[in-house]
GROMACS .gro file of C-alpha atoms in nm:
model
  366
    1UNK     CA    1  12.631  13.169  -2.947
    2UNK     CA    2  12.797  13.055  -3.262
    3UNK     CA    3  12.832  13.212  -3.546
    4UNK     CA    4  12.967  13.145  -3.891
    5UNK     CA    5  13.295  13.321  -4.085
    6UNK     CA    6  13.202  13.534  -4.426
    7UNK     CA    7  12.795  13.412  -4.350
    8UNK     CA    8  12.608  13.730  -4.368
    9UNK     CA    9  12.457  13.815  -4.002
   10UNK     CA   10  12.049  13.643  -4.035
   11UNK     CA   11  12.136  13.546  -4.408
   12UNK     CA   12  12.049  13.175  -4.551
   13UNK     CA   13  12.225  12.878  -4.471
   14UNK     CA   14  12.149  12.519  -4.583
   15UNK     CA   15  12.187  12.236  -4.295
   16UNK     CA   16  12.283  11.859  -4.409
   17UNK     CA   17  12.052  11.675  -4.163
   18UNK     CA   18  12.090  11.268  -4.101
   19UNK     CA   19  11.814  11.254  -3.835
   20UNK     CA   20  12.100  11.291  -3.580
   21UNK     CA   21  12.155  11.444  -3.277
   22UNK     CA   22  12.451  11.584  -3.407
   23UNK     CA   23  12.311  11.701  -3.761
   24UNK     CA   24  11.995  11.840  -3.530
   25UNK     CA   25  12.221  12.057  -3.300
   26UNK     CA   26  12.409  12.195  -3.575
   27UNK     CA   27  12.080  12.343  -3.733
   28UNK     CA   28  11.968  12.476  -3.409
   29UNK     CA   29  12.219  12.639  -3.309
   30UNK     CA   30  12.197  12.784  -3.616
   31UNK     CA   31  11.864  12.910  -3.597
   32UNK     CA   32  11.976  13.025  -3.183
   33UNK     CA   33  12.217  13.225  -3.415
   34UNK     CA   34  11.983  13.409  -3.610
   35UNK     CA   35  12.058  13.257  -3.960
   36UNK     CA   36  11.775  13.160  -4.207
   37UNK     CA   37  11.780  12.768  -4.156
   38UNK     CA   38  11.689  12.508  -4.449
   39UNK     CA   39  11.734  12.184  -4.428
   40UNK     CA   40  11.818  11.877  -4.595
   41UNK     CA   41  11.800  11.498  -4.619
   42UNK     CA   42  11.891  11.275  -4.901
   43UNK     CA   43  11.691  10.982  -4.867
   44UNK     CA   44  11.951  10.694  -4.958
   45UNK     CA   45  11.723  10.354  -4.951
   46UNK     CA   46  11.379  10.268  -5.076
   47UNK     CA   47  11.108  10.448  -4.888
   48UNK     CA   48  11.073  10.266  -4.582
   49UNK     CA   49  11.310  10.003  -4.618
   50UNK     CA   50  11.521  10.074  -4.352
   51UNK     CA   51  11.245  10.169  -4.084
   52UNK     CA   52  11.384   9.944  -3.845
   53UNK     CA   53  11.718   9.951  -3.897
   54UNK     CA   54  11.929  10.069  -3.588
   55UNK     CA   55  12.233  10.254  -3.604
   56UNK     CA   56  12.172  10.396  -3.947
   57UNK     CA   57  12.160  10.677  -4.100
   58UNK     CA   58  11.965  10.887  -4.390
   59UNK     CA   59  11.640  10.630  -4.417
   60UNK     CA   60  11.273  10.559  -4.231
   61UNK     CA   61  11.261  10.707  -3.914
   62UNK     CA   62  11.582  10.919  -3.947
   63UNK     CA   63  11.422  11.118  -4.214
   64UNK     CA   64  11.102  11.168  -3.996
   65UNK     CA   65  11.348  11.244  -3.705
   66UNK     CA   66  11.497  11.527  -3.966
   67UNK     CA   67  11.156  11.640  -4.021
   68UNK     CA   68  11.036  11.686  -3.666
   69UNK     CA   69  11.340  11.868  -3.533
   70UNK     CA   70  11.309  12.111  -3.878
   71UNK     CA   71  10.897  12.137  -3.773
   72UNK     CA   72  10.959  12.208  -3.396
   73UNK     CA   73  11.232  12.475  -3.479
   74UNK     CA   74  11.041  12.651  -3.755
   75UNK     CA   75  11.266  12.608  -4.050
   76UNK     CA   76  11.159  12.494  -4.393
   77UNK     CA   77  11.306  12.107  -4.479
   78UNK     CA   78  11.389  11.913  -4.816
   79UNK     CA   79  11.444  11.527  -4.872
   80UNK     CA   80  11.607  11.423  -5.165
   81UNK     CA   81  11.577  11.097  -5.325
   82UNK     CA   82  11.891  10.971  -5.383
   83UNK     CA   83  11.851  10.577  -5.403
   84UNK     CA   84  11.999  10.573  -5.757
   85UNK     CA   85  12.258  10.798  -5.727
   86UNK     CA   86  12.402  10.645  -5.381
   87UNK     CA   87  12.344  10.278  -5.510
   88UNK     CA   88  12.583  10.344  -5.828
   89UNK     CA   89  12.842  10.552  -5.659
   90UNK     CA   90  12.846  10.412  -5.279
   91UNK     CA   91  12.707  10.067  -5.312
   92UNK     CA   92  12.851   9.908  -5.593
   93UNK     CA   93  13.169   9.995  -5.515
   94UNK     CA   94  13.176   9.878  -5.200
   95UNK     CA   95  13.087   9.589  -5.349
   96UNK     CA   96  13.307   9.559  -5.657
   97UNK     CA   97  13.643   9.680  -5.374
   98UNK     CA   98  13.512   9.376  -5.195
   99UNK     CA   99  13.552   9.158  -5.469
  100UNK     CA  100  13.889   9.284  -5.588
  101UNK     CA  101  14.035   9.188  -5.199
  102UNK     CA  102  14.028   9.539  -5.083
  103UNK     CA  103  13.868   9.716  -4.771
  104UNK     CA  104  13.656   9.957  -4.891
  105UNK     CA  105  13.546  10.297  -4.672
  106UNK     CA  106  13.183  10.361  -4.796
  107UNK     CA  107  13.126  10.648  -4.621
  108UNK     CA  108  13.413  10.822  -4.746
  109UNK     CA  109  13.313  10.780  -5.099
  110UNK     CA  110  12.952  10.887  -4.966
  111UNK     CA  111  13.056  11.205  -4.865
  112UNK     CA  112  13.313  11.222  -5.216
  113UNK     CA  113  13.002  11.125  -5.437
  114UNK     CA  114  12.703  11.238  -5.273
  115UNK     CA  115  12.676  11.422  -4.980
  116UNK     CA  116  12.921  11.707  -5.051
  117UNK     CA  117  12.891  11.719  -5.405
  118UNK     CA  118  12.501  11.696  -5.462
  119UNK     CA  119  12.414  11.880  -5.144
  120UNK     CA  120  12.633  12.184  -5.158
  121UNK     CA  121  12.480  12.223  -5.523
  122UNK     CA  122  12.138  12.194  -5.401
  123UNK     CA  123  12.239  12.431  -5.135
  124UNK     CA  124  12.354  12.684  -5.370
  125UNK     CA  125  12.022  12.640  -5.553
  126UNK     CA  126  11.808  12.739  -5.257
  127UNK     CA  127  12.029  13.057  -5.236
  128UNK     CA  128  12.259  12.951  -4.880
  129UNK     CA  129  12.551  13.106  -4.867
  130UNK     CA  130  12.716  12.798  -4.648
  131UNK     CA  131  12.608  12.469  -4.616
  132UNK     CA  132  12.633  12.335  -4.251
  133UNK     CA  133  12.708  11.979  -4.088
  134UNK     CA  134  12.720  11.793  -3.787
  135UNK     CA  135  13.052  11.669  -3.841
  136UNK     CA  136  13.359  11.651  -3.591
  137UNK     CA  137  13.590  11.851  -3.764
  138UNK     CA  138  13.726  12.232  -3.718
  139UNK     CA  139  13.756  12.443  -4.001
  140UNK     CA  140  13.998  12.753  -3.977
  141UNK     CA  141  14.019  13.054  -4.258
  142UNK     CA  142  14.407  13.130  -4.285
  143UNK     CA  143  14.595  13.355  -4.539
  144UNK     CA  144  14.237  13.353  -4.717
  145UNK     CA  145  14.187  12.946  -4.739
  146UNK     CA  146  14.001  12.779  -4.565
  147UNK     CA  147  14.176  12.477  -4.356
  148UNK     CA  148  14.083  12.147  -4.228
  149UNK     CA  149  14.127  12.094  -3.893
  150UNK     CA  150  14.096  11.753  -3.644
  151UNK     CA  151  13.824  11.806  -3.418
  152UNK     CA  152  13.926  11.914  -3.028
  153UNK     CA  153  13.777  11.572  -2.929
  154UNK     CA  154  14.019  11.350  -3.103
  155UNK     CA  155  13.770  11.020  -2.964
  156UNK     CA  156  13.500  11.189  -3.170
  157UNK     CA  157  13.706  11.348  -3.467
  158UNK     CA  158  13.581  11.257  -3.807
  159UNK     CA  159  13.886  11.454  -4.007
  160UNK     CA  160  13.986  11.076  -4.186
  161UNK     CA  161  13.678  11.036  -4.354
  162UNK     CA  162  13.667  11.406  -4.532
  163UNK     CA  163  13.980  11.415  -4.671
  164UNK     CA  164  13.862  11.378  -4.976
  165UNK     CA  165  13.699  11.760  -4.950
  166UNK     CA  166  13.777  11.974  -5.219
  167UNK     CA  167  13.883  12.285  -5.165
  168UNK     CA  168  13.623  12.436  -5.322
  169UNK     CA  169  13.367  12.256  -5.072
  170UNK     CA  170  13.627  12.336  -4.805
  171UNK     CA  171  13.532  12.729  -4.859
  172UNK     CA  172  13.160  12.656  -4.839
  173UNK     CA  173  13.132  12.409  -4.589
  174UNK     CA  174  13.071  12.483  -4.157
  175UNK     CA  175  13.161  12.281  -3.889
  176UNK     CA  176  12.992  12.423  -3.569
  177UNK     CA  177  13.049  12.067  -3.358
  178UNK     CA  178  13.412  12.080  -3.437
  179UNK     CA  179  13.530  12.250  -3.095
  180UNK     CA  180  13.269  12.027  -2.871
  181UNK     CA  181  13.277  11.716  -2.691
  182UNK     CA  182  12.957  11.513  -2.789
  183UNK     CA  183  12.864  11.568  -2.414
  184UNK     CA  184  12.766  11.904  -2.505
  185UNK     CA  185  12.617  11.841  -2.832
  186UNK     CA  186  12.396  11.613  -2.602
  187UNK     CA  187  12.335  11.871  -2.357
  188UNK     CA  188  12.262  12.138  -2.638
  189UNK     CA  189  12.008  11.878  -2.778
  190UNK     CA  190  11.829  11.843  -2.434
  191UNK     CA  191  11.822  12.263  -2.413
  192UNK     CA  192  11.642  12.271  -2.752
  193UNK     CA  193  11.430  12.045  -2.654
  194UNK     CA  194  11.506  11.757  -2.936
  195UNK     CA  195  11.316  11.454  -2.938
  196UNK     CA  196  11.644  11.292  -3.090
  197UNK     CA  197  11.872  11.437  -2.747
  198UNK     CA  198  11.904  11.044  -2.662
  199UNK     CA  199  11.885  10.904  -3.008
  200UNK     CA  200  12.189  10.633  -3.042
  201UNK     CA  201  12.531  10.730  -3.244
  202UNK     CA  202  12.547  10.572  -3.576
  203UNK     CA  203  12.727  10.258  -3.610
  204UNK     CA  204  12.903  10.027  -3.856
  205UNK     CA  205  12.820  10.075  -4.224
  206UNK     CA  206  12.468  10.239  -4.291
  207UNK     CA  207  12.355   9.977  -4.532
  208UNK     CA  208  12.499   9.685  -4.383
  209UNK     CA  209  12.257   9.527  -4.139
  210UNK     CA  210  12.422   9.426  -3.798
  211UNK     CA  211  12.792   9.445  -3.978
  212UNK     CA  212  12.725   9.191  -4.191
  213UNK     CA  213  12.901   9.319  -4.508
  214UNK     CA  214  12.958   8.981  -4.659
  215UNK     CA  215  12.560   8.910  -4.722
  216UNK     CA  216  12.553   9.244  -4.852
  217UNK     CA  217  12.808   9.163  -5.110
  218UNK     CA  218  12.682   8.803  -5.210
  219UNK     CA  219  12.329   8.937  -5.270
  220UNK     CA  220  12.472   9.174  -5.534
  221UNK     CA  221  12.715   8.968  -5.671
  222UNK     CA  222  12.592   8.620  -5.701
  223UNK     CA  223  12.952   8.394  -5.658
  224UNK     CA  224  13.091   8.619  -5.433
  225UNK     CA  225  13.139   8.343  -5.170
  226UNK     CA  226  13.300   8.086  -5.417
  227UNK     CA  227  13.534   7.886  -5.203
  228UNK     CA  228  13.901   7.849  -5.215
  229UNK     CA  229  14.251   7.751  -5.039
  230UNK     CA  230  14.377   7.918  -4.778
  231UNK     CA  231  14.795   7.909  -4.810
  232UNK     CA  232  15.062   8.030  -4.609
  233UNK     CA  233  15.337   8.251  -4.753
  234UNK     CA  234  15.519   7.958  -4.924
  235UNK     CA  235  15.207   7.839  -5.084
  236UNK     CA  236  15.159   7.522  -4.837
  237UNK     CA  237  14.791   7.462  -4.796
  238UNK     CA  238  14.658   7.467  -4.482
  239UNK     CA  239  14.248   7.484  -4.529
  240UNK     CA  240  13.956   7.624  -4.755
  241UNK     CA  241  13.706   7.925  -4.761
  242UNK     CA  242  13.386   7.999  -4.840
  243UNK     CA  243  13.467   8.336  -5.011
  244UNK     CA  244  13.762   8.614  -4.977
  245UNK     CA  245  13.467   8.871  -4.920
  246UNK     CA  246  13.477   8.718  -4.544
  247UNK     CA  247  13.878   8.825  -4.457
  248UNK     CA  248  14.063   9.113  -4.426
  249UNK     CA  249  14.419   9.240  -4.431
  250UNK     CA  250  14.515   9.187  -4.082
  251UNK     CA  251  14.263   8.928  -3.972
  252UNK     CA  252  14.330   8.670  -3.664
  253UNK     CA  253  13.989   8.591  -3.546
  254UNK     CA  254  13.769   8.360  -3.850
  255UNK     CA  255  14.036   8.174  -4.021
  256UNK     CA  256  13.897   7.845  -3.995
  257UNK     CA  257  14.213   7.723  -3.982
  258UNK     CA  258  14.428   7.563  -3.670
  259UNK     CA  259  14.852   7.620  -3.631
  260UNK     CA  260  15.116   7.603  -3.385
  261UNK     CA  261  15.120   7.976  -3.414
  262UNK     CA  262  14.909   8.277  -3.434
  263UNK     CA  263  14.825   8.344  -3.810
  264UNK     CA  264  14.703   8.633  -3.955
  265UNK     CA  265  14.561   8.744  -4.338
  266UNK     CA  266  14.864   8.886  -4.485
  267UNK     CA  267  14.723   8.897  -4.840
  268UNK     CA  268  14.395   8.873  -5.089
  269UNK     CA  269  14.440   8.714  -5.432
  270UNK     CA  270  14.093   8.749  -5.596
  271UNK     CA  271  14.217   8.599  -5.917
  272UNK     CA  272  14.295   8.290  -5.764
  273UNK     CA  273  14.037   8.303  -5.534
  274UNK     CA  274  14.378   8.234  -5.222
  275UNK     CA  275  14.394   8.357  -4.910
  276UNK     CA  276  14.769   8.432  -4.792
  277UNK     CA  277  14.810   8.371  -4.430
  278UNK     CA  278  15.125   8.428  -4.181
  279UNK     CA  279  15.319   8.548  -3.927
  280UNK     CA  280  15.232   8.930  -3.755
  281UNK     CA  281  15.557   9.006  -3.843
  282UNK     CA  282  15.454   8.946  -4.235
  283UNK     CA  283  15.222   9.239  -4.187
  284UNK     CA  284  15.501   9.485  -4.142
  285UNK     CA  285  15.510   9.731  -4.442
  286UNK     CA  286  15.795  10.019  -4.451
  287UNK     CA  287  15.653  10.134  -4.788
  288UNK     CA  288  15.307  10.192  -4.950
  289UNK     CA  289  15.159  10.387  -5.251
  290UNK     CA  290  14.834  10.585  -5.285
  291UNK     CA  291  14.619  10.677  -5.541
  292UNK     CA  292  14.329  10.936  -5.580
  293UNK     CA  293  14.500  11.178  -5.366
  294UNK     CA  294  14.314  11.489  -5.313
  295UNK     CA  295  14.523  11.799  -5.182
  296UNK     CA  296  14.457  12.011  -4.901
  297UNK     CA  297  14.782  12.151  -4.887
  298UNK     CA  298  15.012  12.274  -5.169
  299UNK     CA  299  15.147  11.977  -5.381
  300UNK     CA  300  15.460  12.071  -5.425
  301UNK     CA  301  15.555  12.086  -5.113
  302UNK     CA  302  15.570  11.705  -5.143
  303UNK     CA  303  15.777  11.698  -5.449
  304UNK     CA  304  16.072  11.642  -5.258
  305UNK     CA  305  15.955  11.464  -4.978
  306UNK     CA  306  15.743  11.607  -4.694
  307UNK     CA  307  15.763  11.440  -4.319
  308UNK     CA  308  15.434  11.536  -4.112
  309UNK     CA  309  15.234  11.230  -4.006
  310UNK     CA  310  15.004  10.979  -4.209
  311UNK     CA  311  14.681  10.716  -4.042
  312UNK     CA  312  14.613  10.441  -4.219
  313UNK     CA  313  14.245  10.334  -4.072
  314UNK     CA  314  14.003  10.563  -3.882
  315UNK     CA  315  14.077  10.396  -3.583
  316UNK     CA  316  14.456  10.459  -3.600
  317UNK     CA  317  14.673  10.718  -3.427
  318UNK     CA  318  14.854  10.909  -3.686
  319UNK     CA  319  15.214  10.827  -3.700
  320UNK     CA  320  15.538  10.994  -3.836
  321UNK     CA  321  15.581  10.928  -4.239
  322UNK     CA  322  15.718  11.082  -4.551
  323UNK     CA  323  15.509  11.204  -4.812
  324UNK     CA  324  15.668  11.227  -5.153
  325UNK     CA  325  15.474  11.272  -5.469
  326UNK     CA  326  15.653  11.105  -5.710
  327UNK     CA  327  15.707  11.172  -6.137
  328UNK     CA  328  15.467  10.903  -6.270
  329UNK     CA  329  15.201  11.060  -6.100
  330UNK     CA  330  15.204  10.861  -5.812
  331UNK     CA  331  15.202  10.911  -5.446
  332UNK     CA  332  15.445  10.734  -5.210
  333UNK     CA  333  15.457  10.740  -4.789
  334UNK     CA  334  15.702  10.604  -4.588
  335UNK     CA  335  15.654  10.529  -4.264
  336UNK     CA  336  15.926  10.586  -3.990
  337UNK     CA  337  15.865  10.257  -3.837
  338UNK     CA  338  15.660   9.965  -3.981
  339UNK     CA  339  15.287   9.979  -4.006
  340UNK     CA  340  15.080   9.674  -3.973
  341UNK     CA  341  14.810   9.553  -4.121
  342UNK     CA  342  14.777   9.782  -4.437
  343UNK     CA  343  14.518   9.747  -4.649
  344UNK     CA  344  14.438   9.863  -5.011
  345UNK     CA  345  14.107  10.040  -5.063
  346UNK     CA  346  14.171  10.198  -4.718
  347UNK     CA  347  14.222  10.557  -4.674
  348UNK     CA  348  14.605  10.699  -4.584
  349UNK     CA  349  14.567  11.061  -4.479
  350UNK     CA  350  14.801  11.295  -4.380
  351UNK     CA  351  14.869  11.546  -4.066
  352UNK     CA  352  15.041  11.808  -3.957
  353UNK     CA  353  14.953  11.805  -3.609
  354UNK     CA  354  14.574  11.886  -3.634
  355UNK     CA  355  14.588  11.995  -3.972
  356UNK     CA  356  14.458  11.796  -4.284
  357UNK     CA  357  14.729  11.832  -4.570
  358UNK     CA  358  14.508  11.573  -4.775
  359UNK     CA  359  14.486  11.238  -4.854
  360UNK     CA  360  14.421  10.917  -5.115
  361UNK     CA  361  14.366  10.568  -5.151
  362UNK     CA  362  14.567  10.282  -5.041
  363UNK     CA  363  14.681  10.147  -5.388
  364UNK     CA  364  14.751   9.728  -5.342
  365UNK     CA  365  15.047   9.773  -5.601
  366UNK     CA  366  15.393   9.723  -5.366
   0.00000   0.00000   0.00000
């Protein structure tokens, strides 16, 4: 049975629930523990817009999946509307990053702007005295802070996309997936009896139908697929686009365009509406600077340069770097070897081994 650090035993906790399986085990195993369960759902899209969406999360039948798993286990459950709140803060700017040439991680800013902010006040309203998720993460209390842990399934470890938890959420937040494979999770789900025990993962962006960001982006922003030249890195051009919203730092596949040798997007100018294209060696970067960064570590241990291990995407391995936080208020990490295919509006985080020390924003300034 699982139980929760500095939670009173049978006292009130709130449970953050996406219409998952993993959102659903969390709250029973909560209520297995003996804790007074409420949960809730932010409803994130118009009522019944996203019915038949697959793969998402927080709309149509999620919420009803929310509400059956709260009805069958006996606990009381909340949905929020949030349309407006999550279009301003989530939506438009993923869109405006787009537009700007940078990759942007929505869900990141989701849990930043919404999620954990909004929720763990509501929680705190209804009198919990921890709000609860389903996320793959580990959370350890040390010297009297709370720390931020990978998950012990690294394949299912979601550490990258809360880095930026405060430490003030740190303290209030649980993690009681964090130790589990989702094999288990599964198998927990089919003990409880969940209707949701075989319910598909989540996948790509939640608003973006099928992956298709670029529609999303050109039905907000009319002119988001104006065309321009695609040049390689001595300005030669070597074909046209129908919008920088469709590459990517990094890109191979989609260019449009044919060469003796493999060419990949080394750069976005969305001034000039110019696609830079080269080399994979081009993509090498030593050197990059981040913004936004949110500490879950003490800063000045960085002041003079800290080596532990930074990752770049969520589907990177973390790799050795140097962390130094610089006088102008800025953030620089060095890699020991080249990275490839770094992109601004991207996420750098850092490690040491499992830990989270914190994290920021790719900045595009070199």
């Amino acid at each position: 049975m699982i139980t929760l650090d500095n939670v009173s035993p049978g006292g009130r906790v709130a449970v953050a629930m996406s219409g998952g399986v993993d959102s659903s085990v969390a709250a029973a195993l909560m209520v297995e523990a003996g804790y007074q369960v409420v949960g809730i759902t932010l409803q994130l899209y118009d009522h019944g817009q996203m019915v038949n969406k697959k793969g998402a999360c927080c709309a149509g039948q999620d919420i009803y999946d929310a509400r059956t798993v709260a009805d069958r286990l006996g606990f009381p459950h909340y949905v929020l509307d949030y349309e407006s709140i999550f279009r301003q803060s989530v939506i438009d700017d993923f869109v405006d990053s787009y537009l700007q040439g940078e990759t942007p991680v929505p869900c990141i800013r989701c849990n930043q702007r919404v999620k954990f902010r909004d929720l763990l006040t509501t929680a705190r309203d209804l009198g919990a005295e921890a709000l609860v998720t389903g996320h793959y993460v580990q959370r350890f209390v040390k010297a009297e802070s709370a720390q931020l842990y990978r998950a012990v399934d690294h394949n299912r470890d979601q550490s990258y996309f809360l880095f930026a938890t405060t430490q003030e959420q740190l303290d209030y937040l649980r993690f009681p997936l964090g130790s589990m494979a989702k094999t288990e999770t599964r198998d927990h789900a089919r003990r409880f009896g969940l209707t949701v025990s075989e319910k598909p993962d989540s996948q790509d962006i939640c608003f973006v139908p099928s992956g298709g960001y670029a529609s999303v982006v050109a039905k907000l922003k009319p002119g988001a697929l104006d065309p321009g030249e695609i040049v390689d890195l001595h300005g030669t051009v070597l074909g046209h686009h129908q919008g920088i919203i469709n590459f990517t730092v990094g890109q191979r596949k989609g260019l449009g365009i044919s060469a003796a040798e493999p060419l990949y997007v080394i750069k976005l100018e969305p001034e000039a509406k110019r696609v830079i294209v080269g080399p994979y060696e081009a993509l090498a970067k030593q050197t990059l600077f981040i913004k936004e960064v949110n500490w879950l570590a003490d800063p000045r241990l960085f002041e003079k340069g800290y080596t532990c291990q930074a990752k770049i995407r969520s589907t990177h391995q973390p790799v050795p770097a140097t962390i130094q936080v610089l006088p102008d208020n800025k953030t620089q990490v060095t890699f020991s070897s080249p990275e490839y295919g770094v992109s601004s509006g991207q996420a750098c985080v850092f490690f040491e081994q499992d830990r989270v020390l914190g994290g920021g924003w790719i900045s595009g300034e070199n």
